[in-house]
C-alpha positions as semicolon CSV with decimal commas, in nm:
position;residue;x (nm);y (nm);z (nm)
1;M;0,000;0,000;0,000
2;D;0,299;0,231;0,048
3;N;0,415;0,184;-0,308
4;E;0,333;0,517;-0,464
5;T;0,344;0,374;-0,816
6;M;0,012;0,207;-0,736
7;F;-0,149;0,549;-0,727
8;E;-0,019;0,716;-1,040
9;R;-0,289;0,900;-1,232
10;T;-0,428;0,735;-1,539
11;A;-0,527;1,074;-1,683
12;K;-0,479;1,445;-1,616
13;P;-0,768;1,586;-1,408
14;V;-1,002;1,854;-1,533
15;L;-1,033;1,974;-1,173
16;D;-0,809;1,839;-0,897
17;V;-0,922;1,775;-0,539
18;R;-0,875;2,132;-0,414
19;D;-0,967;2,309;-0,740
20;K;-1,280;2,525;-0,741
21;P;-1,517;2,499;-1,039
22;K;-1,637;2,804;-1,222
23;P;-1,950;2,951;-1,058
24;S;-2,146;2,898;-1,379
25;Q;-2,062;2,525;-1,379
26;W;-2,063;2,446;-1,008
27;A;-2,433;2,367;-0,964
28;L;-2,446;2,152;-1,276
29;L;-2,138;1,951;-1,180
30;S;-2,274;1,893;-0,830
31;T;-2,614;1,792;-0,968
32;Q;-2,444;1,514;-1,165
33;H;-2,330;1,358;-0,838
34;L;-2,675;1,409;-0,690
35;F;-2,832;1,217;-0,980
36;A;-2,575;0,939;-0,948
37;M;-2,654;0,871;-0,582
38;F;-3,023;0,956;-0,582
39;G;-3,189;0,634;-0,699
40;S;-3,005;0,406;-0,458
41;T;-3,016;0,650;-0,167
42;V;-3,395;0,693;-0,172
43;L;-3,454;0,322;-0,238
44;V;-3,326;0,230;0,109
45;P;-3,579;0,441;0,303
46;F;-3,848;0,336;0,055
47;L;-3,784;-0,031;0,141
48;T;-3,734;0,013;0,514
49;G;-4,005;0,267;0,591
50;L;-3,764;0,535;0,711
51;P;-3,840;0,894;0,599
52;V;-3,706;0,984;0,253
53;S;-3,627;1,339;0,361
54;A;-3,429;1,202;0,657
55;A;-3,222;0,989;0,418
56;L;-3,150;1,289;0,192
57;L;-3,065;1,508;0,491
58;A;-2,843;1,236;0,638
59;S;-2,671;1,182;0,304
60;G;-2,587;1,550;0,265
61;L;-2,488;1,614;0,626
62;G;-2,293;1,290;0,639
63;T;-2,093;1,380;0,328
64;L;-2,014;1,726;0,465
65;L;-1,897;1,572;0,795
66;Y;-1,690;1,319;0,600
67;I;-1,523;1,602;0,407
68;L;-1,446;1,779;0,735
69;I;-1,305;1,470;0,910
70;T;-1,092;1,370;0,611
71;Q;-0,952;1,726;0,591
72;A;-1,121;1,787;0,255
73;K;-0,878;1,550;0,084
74;I;-1,099;1,261;-0,035
75;P;-1,363;1,327;-0,306
76;A;-1,620;1,071;-0,189
77;Y;-1,998;1,101;-0,161
78;L;-2,187;0,909;0,109
79;G;-2,534;0,762;0,054
80;S;-2,766;0,504;0,211
81;S;-2,612;0,161;0,272
82;F;-2,788;-0,145;0,129
83;A;-2,615;-0,378;0,373
84;F;-2,837;-0,265;0,662
85;I;-3,174;-0,298;0,484
86;T;-3,266;-0,638;0,629
87;P;-3,155;-0,554;0,987
88;I;-3,347;-0,225;0,973
89;I;-3,664;-0,401;0,855
90;T;-3,618;-0,661;1,130
91;G;-3,562;-0,388;1,386
92;I;-3,871;-0,189;1,284
93;H;-4,099;-0,494;1,283
94;S;-3,967;-0,667;1,596
95;H;-3,843;-0,384;1,818
96;S;-3,916;-0,025;1,909
97;L;-3,796;0,263;1,694
98;G;-3,568;0,366;1,979
99;D;-3,409;0,018;1,989
100;M;-3,346;0,019;1,616
101;L;-3,200;0,370;1,588
102;V;-2,971;0,318;1,888
103;A;-2,847;-0,007;1,730
104;L;-2,769;0,188;1,410
105;F;-2,591;0,450;1,621
106;M;-2,380;0,175;1,780
107;S;-2,287;0,045;1,434
108;G;-2,156;0,394;1,352
109;L;-1,966;0,395;1,680
110;M;-1,813;0,061;1,581
111;Y;-1,678;0,229;1,265
112;V;-1,510;0,489;1,485
113;I;-1,359;0,220;1,709
114;I;-1,223;0,034;1,405
115;G;-1,079;0,360;1,271
116;L;-0,904;0,432;1,601
117;A;-0,771;0,075;1,613
118;I;-0,628;0,120;1,261
119;R;-0,462;0,445;1,370
120;I;-0,296;0,264;1,661
121;S;-0,207;-0,074;1,512
122;G;-0,238;-0,054;1,132
123;T;-0,459;-0,259;0,900
124;N;-0,310;-0,611;0,909
125;W;-0,539;-0,728;1,189
126;L;-0,845;-0,614;0,994
127;M;-0,734;-0,787;0,674
128;N;-0,671;-1,109;0,867
129;L;-1,016;-1,083;1,025
130;L;-1,192;-1,010;0,697
131;P;-1,029;-1,192;0,406
132;P;-1,219;-1,217;0,073
133;V;-1,332;-1,574;0,151
134;V;-1,541;-1,426;0,436
135;V;-1,644;-1,090;0,291
136;G;-1,737;-1,222;-0,056
137;P;-2,000;-1,474;0,061
138;V;-2,142;-1,228;0,316
139;I;-2,191;-0,970;0,040
140;M;-2,366;-1,243;-0,162
141;V;-2,594;-1,309;0,137
142;I;-2,679;-0,938;0,159
143;G;-2,802;-0,938;-0,201
144;L;-2,971;-1,279;-0,207
145;S;-3,152;-1,232;0,125
146;L;-3,319;-0,924;-0,025
147;A;-3,431;-1,108;-0,340
148;P;-3,779;-1,199;-0,204
149;T;-3,837;-0,834;-0,111
150;A;-3,770;-0,719;-0,467
151;V;-3,981;-0,991;-0,629
152;N;-4,275;-0,941;-0,392
153;M;-4,273;-0,566;-0,460
154;A;-4,287;-0,645;-0,830
155;M;-4,588;-0,878;-0,800
156;F;-4,815;-0,793;-0,508
157;E;-5,024;-0,492;-0,413
158;N;-4,940;-0,574;-0,052
159;S;-4,583;-0,699;-0,069
160;N;-4,553;-0,753;0,306
161;D;-4,799;-1,042;0,323
162;M;-4,783;-1,134;-0,049
163;K;-5,151;-1,066;-0,120
164;G;-5,315;-0,915;-0,426
165;Y;-5,120;-1,044;-0,724
166;N;-5,139;-0,773;-0,990
167;L;-5,037;-0,828;-1,353
168;S;-5,009;-0,452;-1,404
169;Y;-4,751;-0,444;-1,127
170;V;-4,553;-0,717;-1,296
171;L;-4,558;-0,536;-1,631
172;V;-4,444;-0,208;-1,474
173;A;-4,166;-0,388;-1,286
174;I;-4,047;-0,568;-1,600
175;I;-4,045;-0,247;-1,807
176;T;-3,857;-0,065;-1,531
177;L;-3,607;-0,349;-1,505
178;L;-3,550;-0,370;-1,882
179;V;-3,497;0,006;-1,916
180;T;-3,252;0,005;-1,625
181;I;-3,060;-0,290;-1,774
182;S;-3,057;-0,129;-2,119
183;I;-2,917;0,200;-1,990
184;Q;-2,646;0,023;-1,795
185;G;-2,560;-0,220;-2,072
186;F;-2,582;-0,017;-2,393
187;F;-2,507;0,342;-2,295
188;K;-2,172;0,500;-2,216
189;G;-2,065;0,812;-2,036
190;F;-2,268;0,975;-1,762
191;L;-2,596;0,804;-1,859
192;S;-2,441;0,467;-1,775
193;L;-2,396;0,592;-1,417
194;I;-2,760;0,679;-1,357
195;P;-2,949;0,371;-1,485
196;V;-3,147;0,348;-1,161
197;L;-3,267;0,707;-1,184
198;I;-3,364;0,666;-1,552
199;G;-3,533;0,332;-1,479
200;I;-3,737;0,479;-1,192
201;T;-3,835;0,780;-1,404
202;T;-3,948;0,556;-1,691
203;G;-4,140;0,326;-1,457
204;Y;-4,307;0,628;-1,298
205;V;-4,425;0,762;-1,634
206;I;-4,563;0,419;-1,730
207;S;-4,739;0,401;-1,393
208;I;-4,911;0,733;-1,461
209;F;-5,071;0,594;-1,777
210;M;-5,171;0,276;-1,591
211;G;-5,341;0,472;-1,314
212;L;-5,113;0,350;-1,035
213;I;-5,021;0,690;-0,889
214;N;-5,215;0,904;-0,643
215;F;-5,121;1,269;-0,698
216;E;-5,332;1,403;-0,410
217;P;-5,052;1,385;-0,145
218;I;-4,819;1,573;-0,382
219;A;-5,078;1,847;-0,436
220;K;-5,136;1,881;-0,061
221;A;-4,766;1,887;0,029
222;K;-4,600;2,223;0,093
223;W;-4,312;2,345;-0,117
224;L;-4,105;2,428;0,190
225;Q;-4,143;2,239;0,515
226;F;-3,931;2,101;0,795
227;P;-3,789;1,760;0,695
228;D;-3,972;1,449;0,809
229;I;-3,711;1,332;1,058
230;Y;-3,720;1,156;1,394
231;I;-3,622;1,378;1,687
232;P;-3,485;1,198;1,996
233;F;-3,712;1,209;2,305
234;K;-3,983;1,373;2,095
235;D;-4,056;1,114;1,827
236;Y;-3,879;0,825;1,997
237;T;-3,710;0,733;2,323
238;P;-3,358;0,597;2,270
239;S;-3,324;0,248;2,420
240;F;-3,050;-0,012;2,411
241;H;-3,133;-0,366;2,294
242;L;-2,823;-0,588;2,300
243;G;-2,966;-0,847;2,060
244;L;-3,036;-0,586;1,793
245;V;-2,692;-0,430;1,840
246;L;-2,536;-0,774;1,789
247;V;-2,729;-0,800;1,461
248;M;-2,578;-0,473;1,335
249;I;-2,215;-0,501;1,450
250;P;-2,101;-0,796;1,229
251;I;-2,234;-0,615;0,922
252;V;-2,007;-0,320;1,004
253;F;-1,700;-0,535;0,941
254;V;-1,832;-0,622;0,596
255;T;-1,913;-0,261;0,505
256;V;-1,571;-0,152;0,632
257;S;-1,417;-0,398;0,387
258;E;-1,634;-0,244;0,113
259;H;-1,516;0,100;0,226
260;I;-1,151;-0,003;0,188
261;G;-1,222;-0,132;-0,162
262;H;-1,378;0,200;-0,258
263;Q;-1,078;0,389;-0,119
264;L;-0,839;0,184;-0,331
265;V;-1,043;0,263;-0,643
266;I;-1,053;0,636;-0,562
267;N;-0,677;0,629;-0,501
268;K;-0,619;0,487;-0,848
269;I;-0,856;0,731;-1,020
270;V;-0,727;1,045;-0,849
271;G;-0,364;0,931;-0,834
272;K;-0,312;0,993;-0,462
273;N;-0,258;0,760;-0,168
274;F;-0,553;0,851;0,054
275;L;-0,481;0,547;0,270
276;K;-0,172;0,738;0,385
277;D;-0,298;1,098;0,371
278;P;-0,537;1,173;0,534
279;G;-0,532;0,804;0,631
280;L;-0,769;0,509;0,624
281;D;-0,844;0,571;0,991
282;R;-0,988;0,914;0,915
283;S;-1,200;0,791;0,623
284;I;-1,351;0,506;0,828
285;I;-1,412;0,739;1,124
286;G;-1,580;0,984;0,884
287;D;-1,807;0,705;0,761
288;G;-1,889;0,613;1,122
289;V;-1,968;0,967;1,235
290;S;-2,192;1,006;0,930
291;T;-2,381;0,690;1,028
292;M;-2,415;0,808;1,389
293;V;-2,564;1,141;1,278
294;A;-2,798;0,964;1,035
295;S;-2,927;0,732;1,308
296;I;-3,010;1,022;1,538
297;I;-3,251;1,175;1,284
298;G;-3,394;0,847;1,151
299;G;-3,182;0,808;0,840
300;P;-3,015;0,485;0,721
301;P;-2,641;0,417;0,773
302;S;-2,400;0,574;0,527
303;T;-2,146;0,432;0,287
304;T;-1,926;0,566;0,009
305;Y;-2,101;0,525;-0,325
306;G;-1,957;0,341;-0,623
307;E;-2,185;0,538;-0,856
308;N;-2,020;0,865;-0,754
309;I;-1,675;0,711;-0,787
310;G;-1,778;0,630;-1,144
311;V;-1,864;0,996;-1,201
312;L;-1,512;1,088;-1,088
313;A;-1,362;0,844;-1,337
314;I;-1,568;0,963;-1,633
315;T;-1,558;1,339;-1,576
316;K;-1,203;1,354;-1,433
317;I;-1,341;1,619;-1,198
318;Y;-1,215;1,536;-0,848
319;S;-1,301;1,866;-0,682
320;I;-1,409;1,840;-0,320
321;Y;-1,612;2,155;-0,382
322;V;-1,825;1,971;-0,637
323;I;-1,886;1,685;-0,390
324;G;-1,967;1,936;-0,116
325;G;-2,207;2,116;-0,350
326;A;-2,396;1,792;-0,413
327;A;-2,421;1,739;-0,037
328;V;-2,564;2,089;0,013
329;I;-2,825;2,031;-0,260
330;A;-2,926;1,701;-0,095
331;V;-2,976;1,882;0,237
332;L;-3,188;2,150;0,069
333;L;-3,406;1,887;-0,103
334;G;-3,487;1,748;0,239
335;F;-3,674;2,073;0,307
336;V;-3,882;2,055;-0,015
337;G;-4,210;1,895;0,088
338;K;-4,338;1,834;-0,264
339;F;-4,017;1,656;-0,355
340;S;-4,050;1,414;-0,063
341;A;-4,416;1,357;-0,151
342;L;-4,317;1,289;-0,513
343;V;-4,068;1,022;-0,403
344;D;-4,326;0,869;-0,167
345;S;-4,569;0,842;-0,460
346;I;-4,343;0,608;-0,659
347;P;-4,534;0,277;-0,696
348;T;-4,383;-0,032;-0,534
349;P;-4,350;-0,224;-0,864
350;V;-4,121;0,050;-0,997
351;M;-3,893;0,010;-0,698
352;G;-3,935;-0,366;-0,723
353;G;-3,812;-0,361;-1,081
354;V;-3,491;-0,170;-1,009
355;S;-3,438;-0,369;-0,689
356;I;-3,425;-0,696;-0,885
357;L;-3,118;-0,564;-1,064
358;L;-2,959;-0,383;-0,769
359;F;-2,987;-0,672;-0,526
360;G;-2,859;-0,910;-0,792
361;I;-2,561;-0,681;-0,852
362;I;-2,484;-0,684;-0,479
363;A;-2,483;-1,064;-0,478
364;S;-2,275;-1,077;-0,796
365;S;-2,022;-0,831;-0,654
366;G;-1,959;-1,077;-0,372
367;L;-1,896;-1,347;-0,630
368;R;-1,672;-1,108;-0,821
369;M;-1,464;-1,053;-0,508
370;L;-1,407;-1,427;-0,477
371;V;-1,307;-1,455;-0,843
372;E;-1,075;-1,152;-0,844
373;S;-0,912;-1,268;-0,520
374;K;-0,855;-1,609;-0,679
375;I;-1,010;-1,799;-0,389
376;D;-0,930;-2,168;-0,439
377;F;-1,242;-2,374;-0,367
378;A;-1,045;-2,691;-0,421
379;E;-0,923;-2,616;-0,069
380;N;-1,178;-2,751;0,175
381;R;-1,117;-2,468;0,420
382;N;-1,245;-2,210;0,173
383;L;-1,533;-2,432;0,069
384;V;-1,646;-2,483;0,430
385;I;-1,630;-2,111;0,516
386;A;-1,819;-1,993;0,208
387;S;-2,079;-2,271;0,224
388;S;-2,155;-2,210;0,591
389;I;-2,194;-1,836;0,538
390;L;-2,429;-1,878;0,241
391;V;-2,663;-2,131;0,402
392;I;-2,675;-1,963;0,744
393;G;-2,742;-1,623;0,587
394;I;-2,986;-1,712;0,310
395;G;-3,163;-1,969;0,529
396;N;-3,190;-1,704;0,804
397;L;-3,068;-1,924;1,091
398;V;-3,159;-1,775;1,429
399;I;-2,992;-1,822;1,767
400;N;-3,232;-1,705;2,038
401;F;-3,103;-1,670;2,393
402;K;-3,442;-1,643;2,568
403;D;-3,398;-1,984;2,729
404;L;-3,087;-1,846;2,896
405;G;-3,283;-1,552;3,033
406;L;-3,143;-1,306;2,779
407;N;-3,369;-1,092;2,562
408;M;-3,155;-1,115;2,250
409;Q;-3,101;-1,312;1,933
410;I;-2,856;-1,322;1,642
411;E;-2,991;-1,414;1,302
412;G;-2,943;-1,435;0,931
413;M;-2,688;-1,203;0,780
414;A;-2,529;-1,105;1,111
415;L;-2,496;-1,466;1,222
416;A;-2,351;-1,560;0,882
417;A;-2,086;-1,286;0,908
418;L;-2,001;-1,388;1,264
419;A;-1,977;-1,754;1,166
420;G;-1,748;-1,671;0,875
421;I;-1,516;-1,463;1,093
422;I;-1,494;-1,739;1,356
423;L;-1,439;-2,018;1,103
424;N;-1,168;-1,817;0,931
425;L;-0,988;-1,774;1,264
426;I;-1,008;-2,133;1,386
427;L;-0,974;-2,343;1,070
428;P;-0,612;-2,429;0,986
429;K;-0,475;-2,280;0,666
430;G;-0,323;-2,501;0,400
431;A;-0,490;-2,812;0,540
432;S;-0,502;-3,124;0,327
433;N;-0,810;-3,175;0,113
434;Q;-0,798;-3,549;0,151
């Protein structure tokens, strides 16, 4: 990682990290980043039931805090994390809002602890704890465990209990999916970075003609209003539930691994070693503080966005001012009532259609990690670790400690990640396959 030749620029930048754009171009350049993150960022609150305006506000504030903590040296935009969708849904359905938001806060705190540990002792311990043979299958579990959610949204009027099969829903979902795939597969340049936004827009227009949209809430919504956020001790009472915290914490280790991967890509694009300056510790701490702030107001956890990294690569504009501008616009949109109402009016089959692709891409990215890391599945050790993670996670195995007098349980994705970490630590390396 200290070899500076790894971070030589592949092309001369149009705007470097500290360069300011022209005033006439600034808003447009920032809006590009807003478009790139928008579809995925609003999909998370749409699926989990958290307020859309809280997600936008958290995304913008979180990015600005990230810029501050990383000393305005890393051009990265933070949006809603997909990895926490299932735990958030579980938390909302099975626990109080206070339990769930405190658990998300603790996951952000865990980021900070990991960042401080990296500052003190380096990264080797983390890499040994989270090798690709563990992280890859867990990422696959994240995507595959969400597959039923996407398919049910595409088929049923009430996706929660799978009632009311609707052929119109299926058609809208298929059209949305095909448009999204086409944009991503056949287009180049900036359009290839916003397939989700174009897919949602197309699906929304089709839904208008099919009579699936109620415009009354949009008409009643105010142009300017205070964001729909959760205020501690007013809208919820913070409460600590150990079982729910234990569901969130293992996922943090997986998203931290994803974070490191994103940093390496940004390093290569920009041509600077951000792992050294301002340091991986600062970038992980910035991610954690962003998640902590998001949890306080009812927004989903944050993560650096691959879509925005793609914008950097295509435009060769690395300016932190452009990233900051996108964050400010996201915050302002949180105060536009009609905009939030418009997002809330998007039919579930539209989101179901794009989710089929997005969740599949998440699962495939886990497989890609295994392939690129050249994991040898002829070695039984690797086969055992990956197989255990996949079945425990997708099968949603639950360990409930009620019989021991403890009000807690570990399940599904979290248990799969924990099992993978433990197996990786205890199984001997280079063991015979006989």
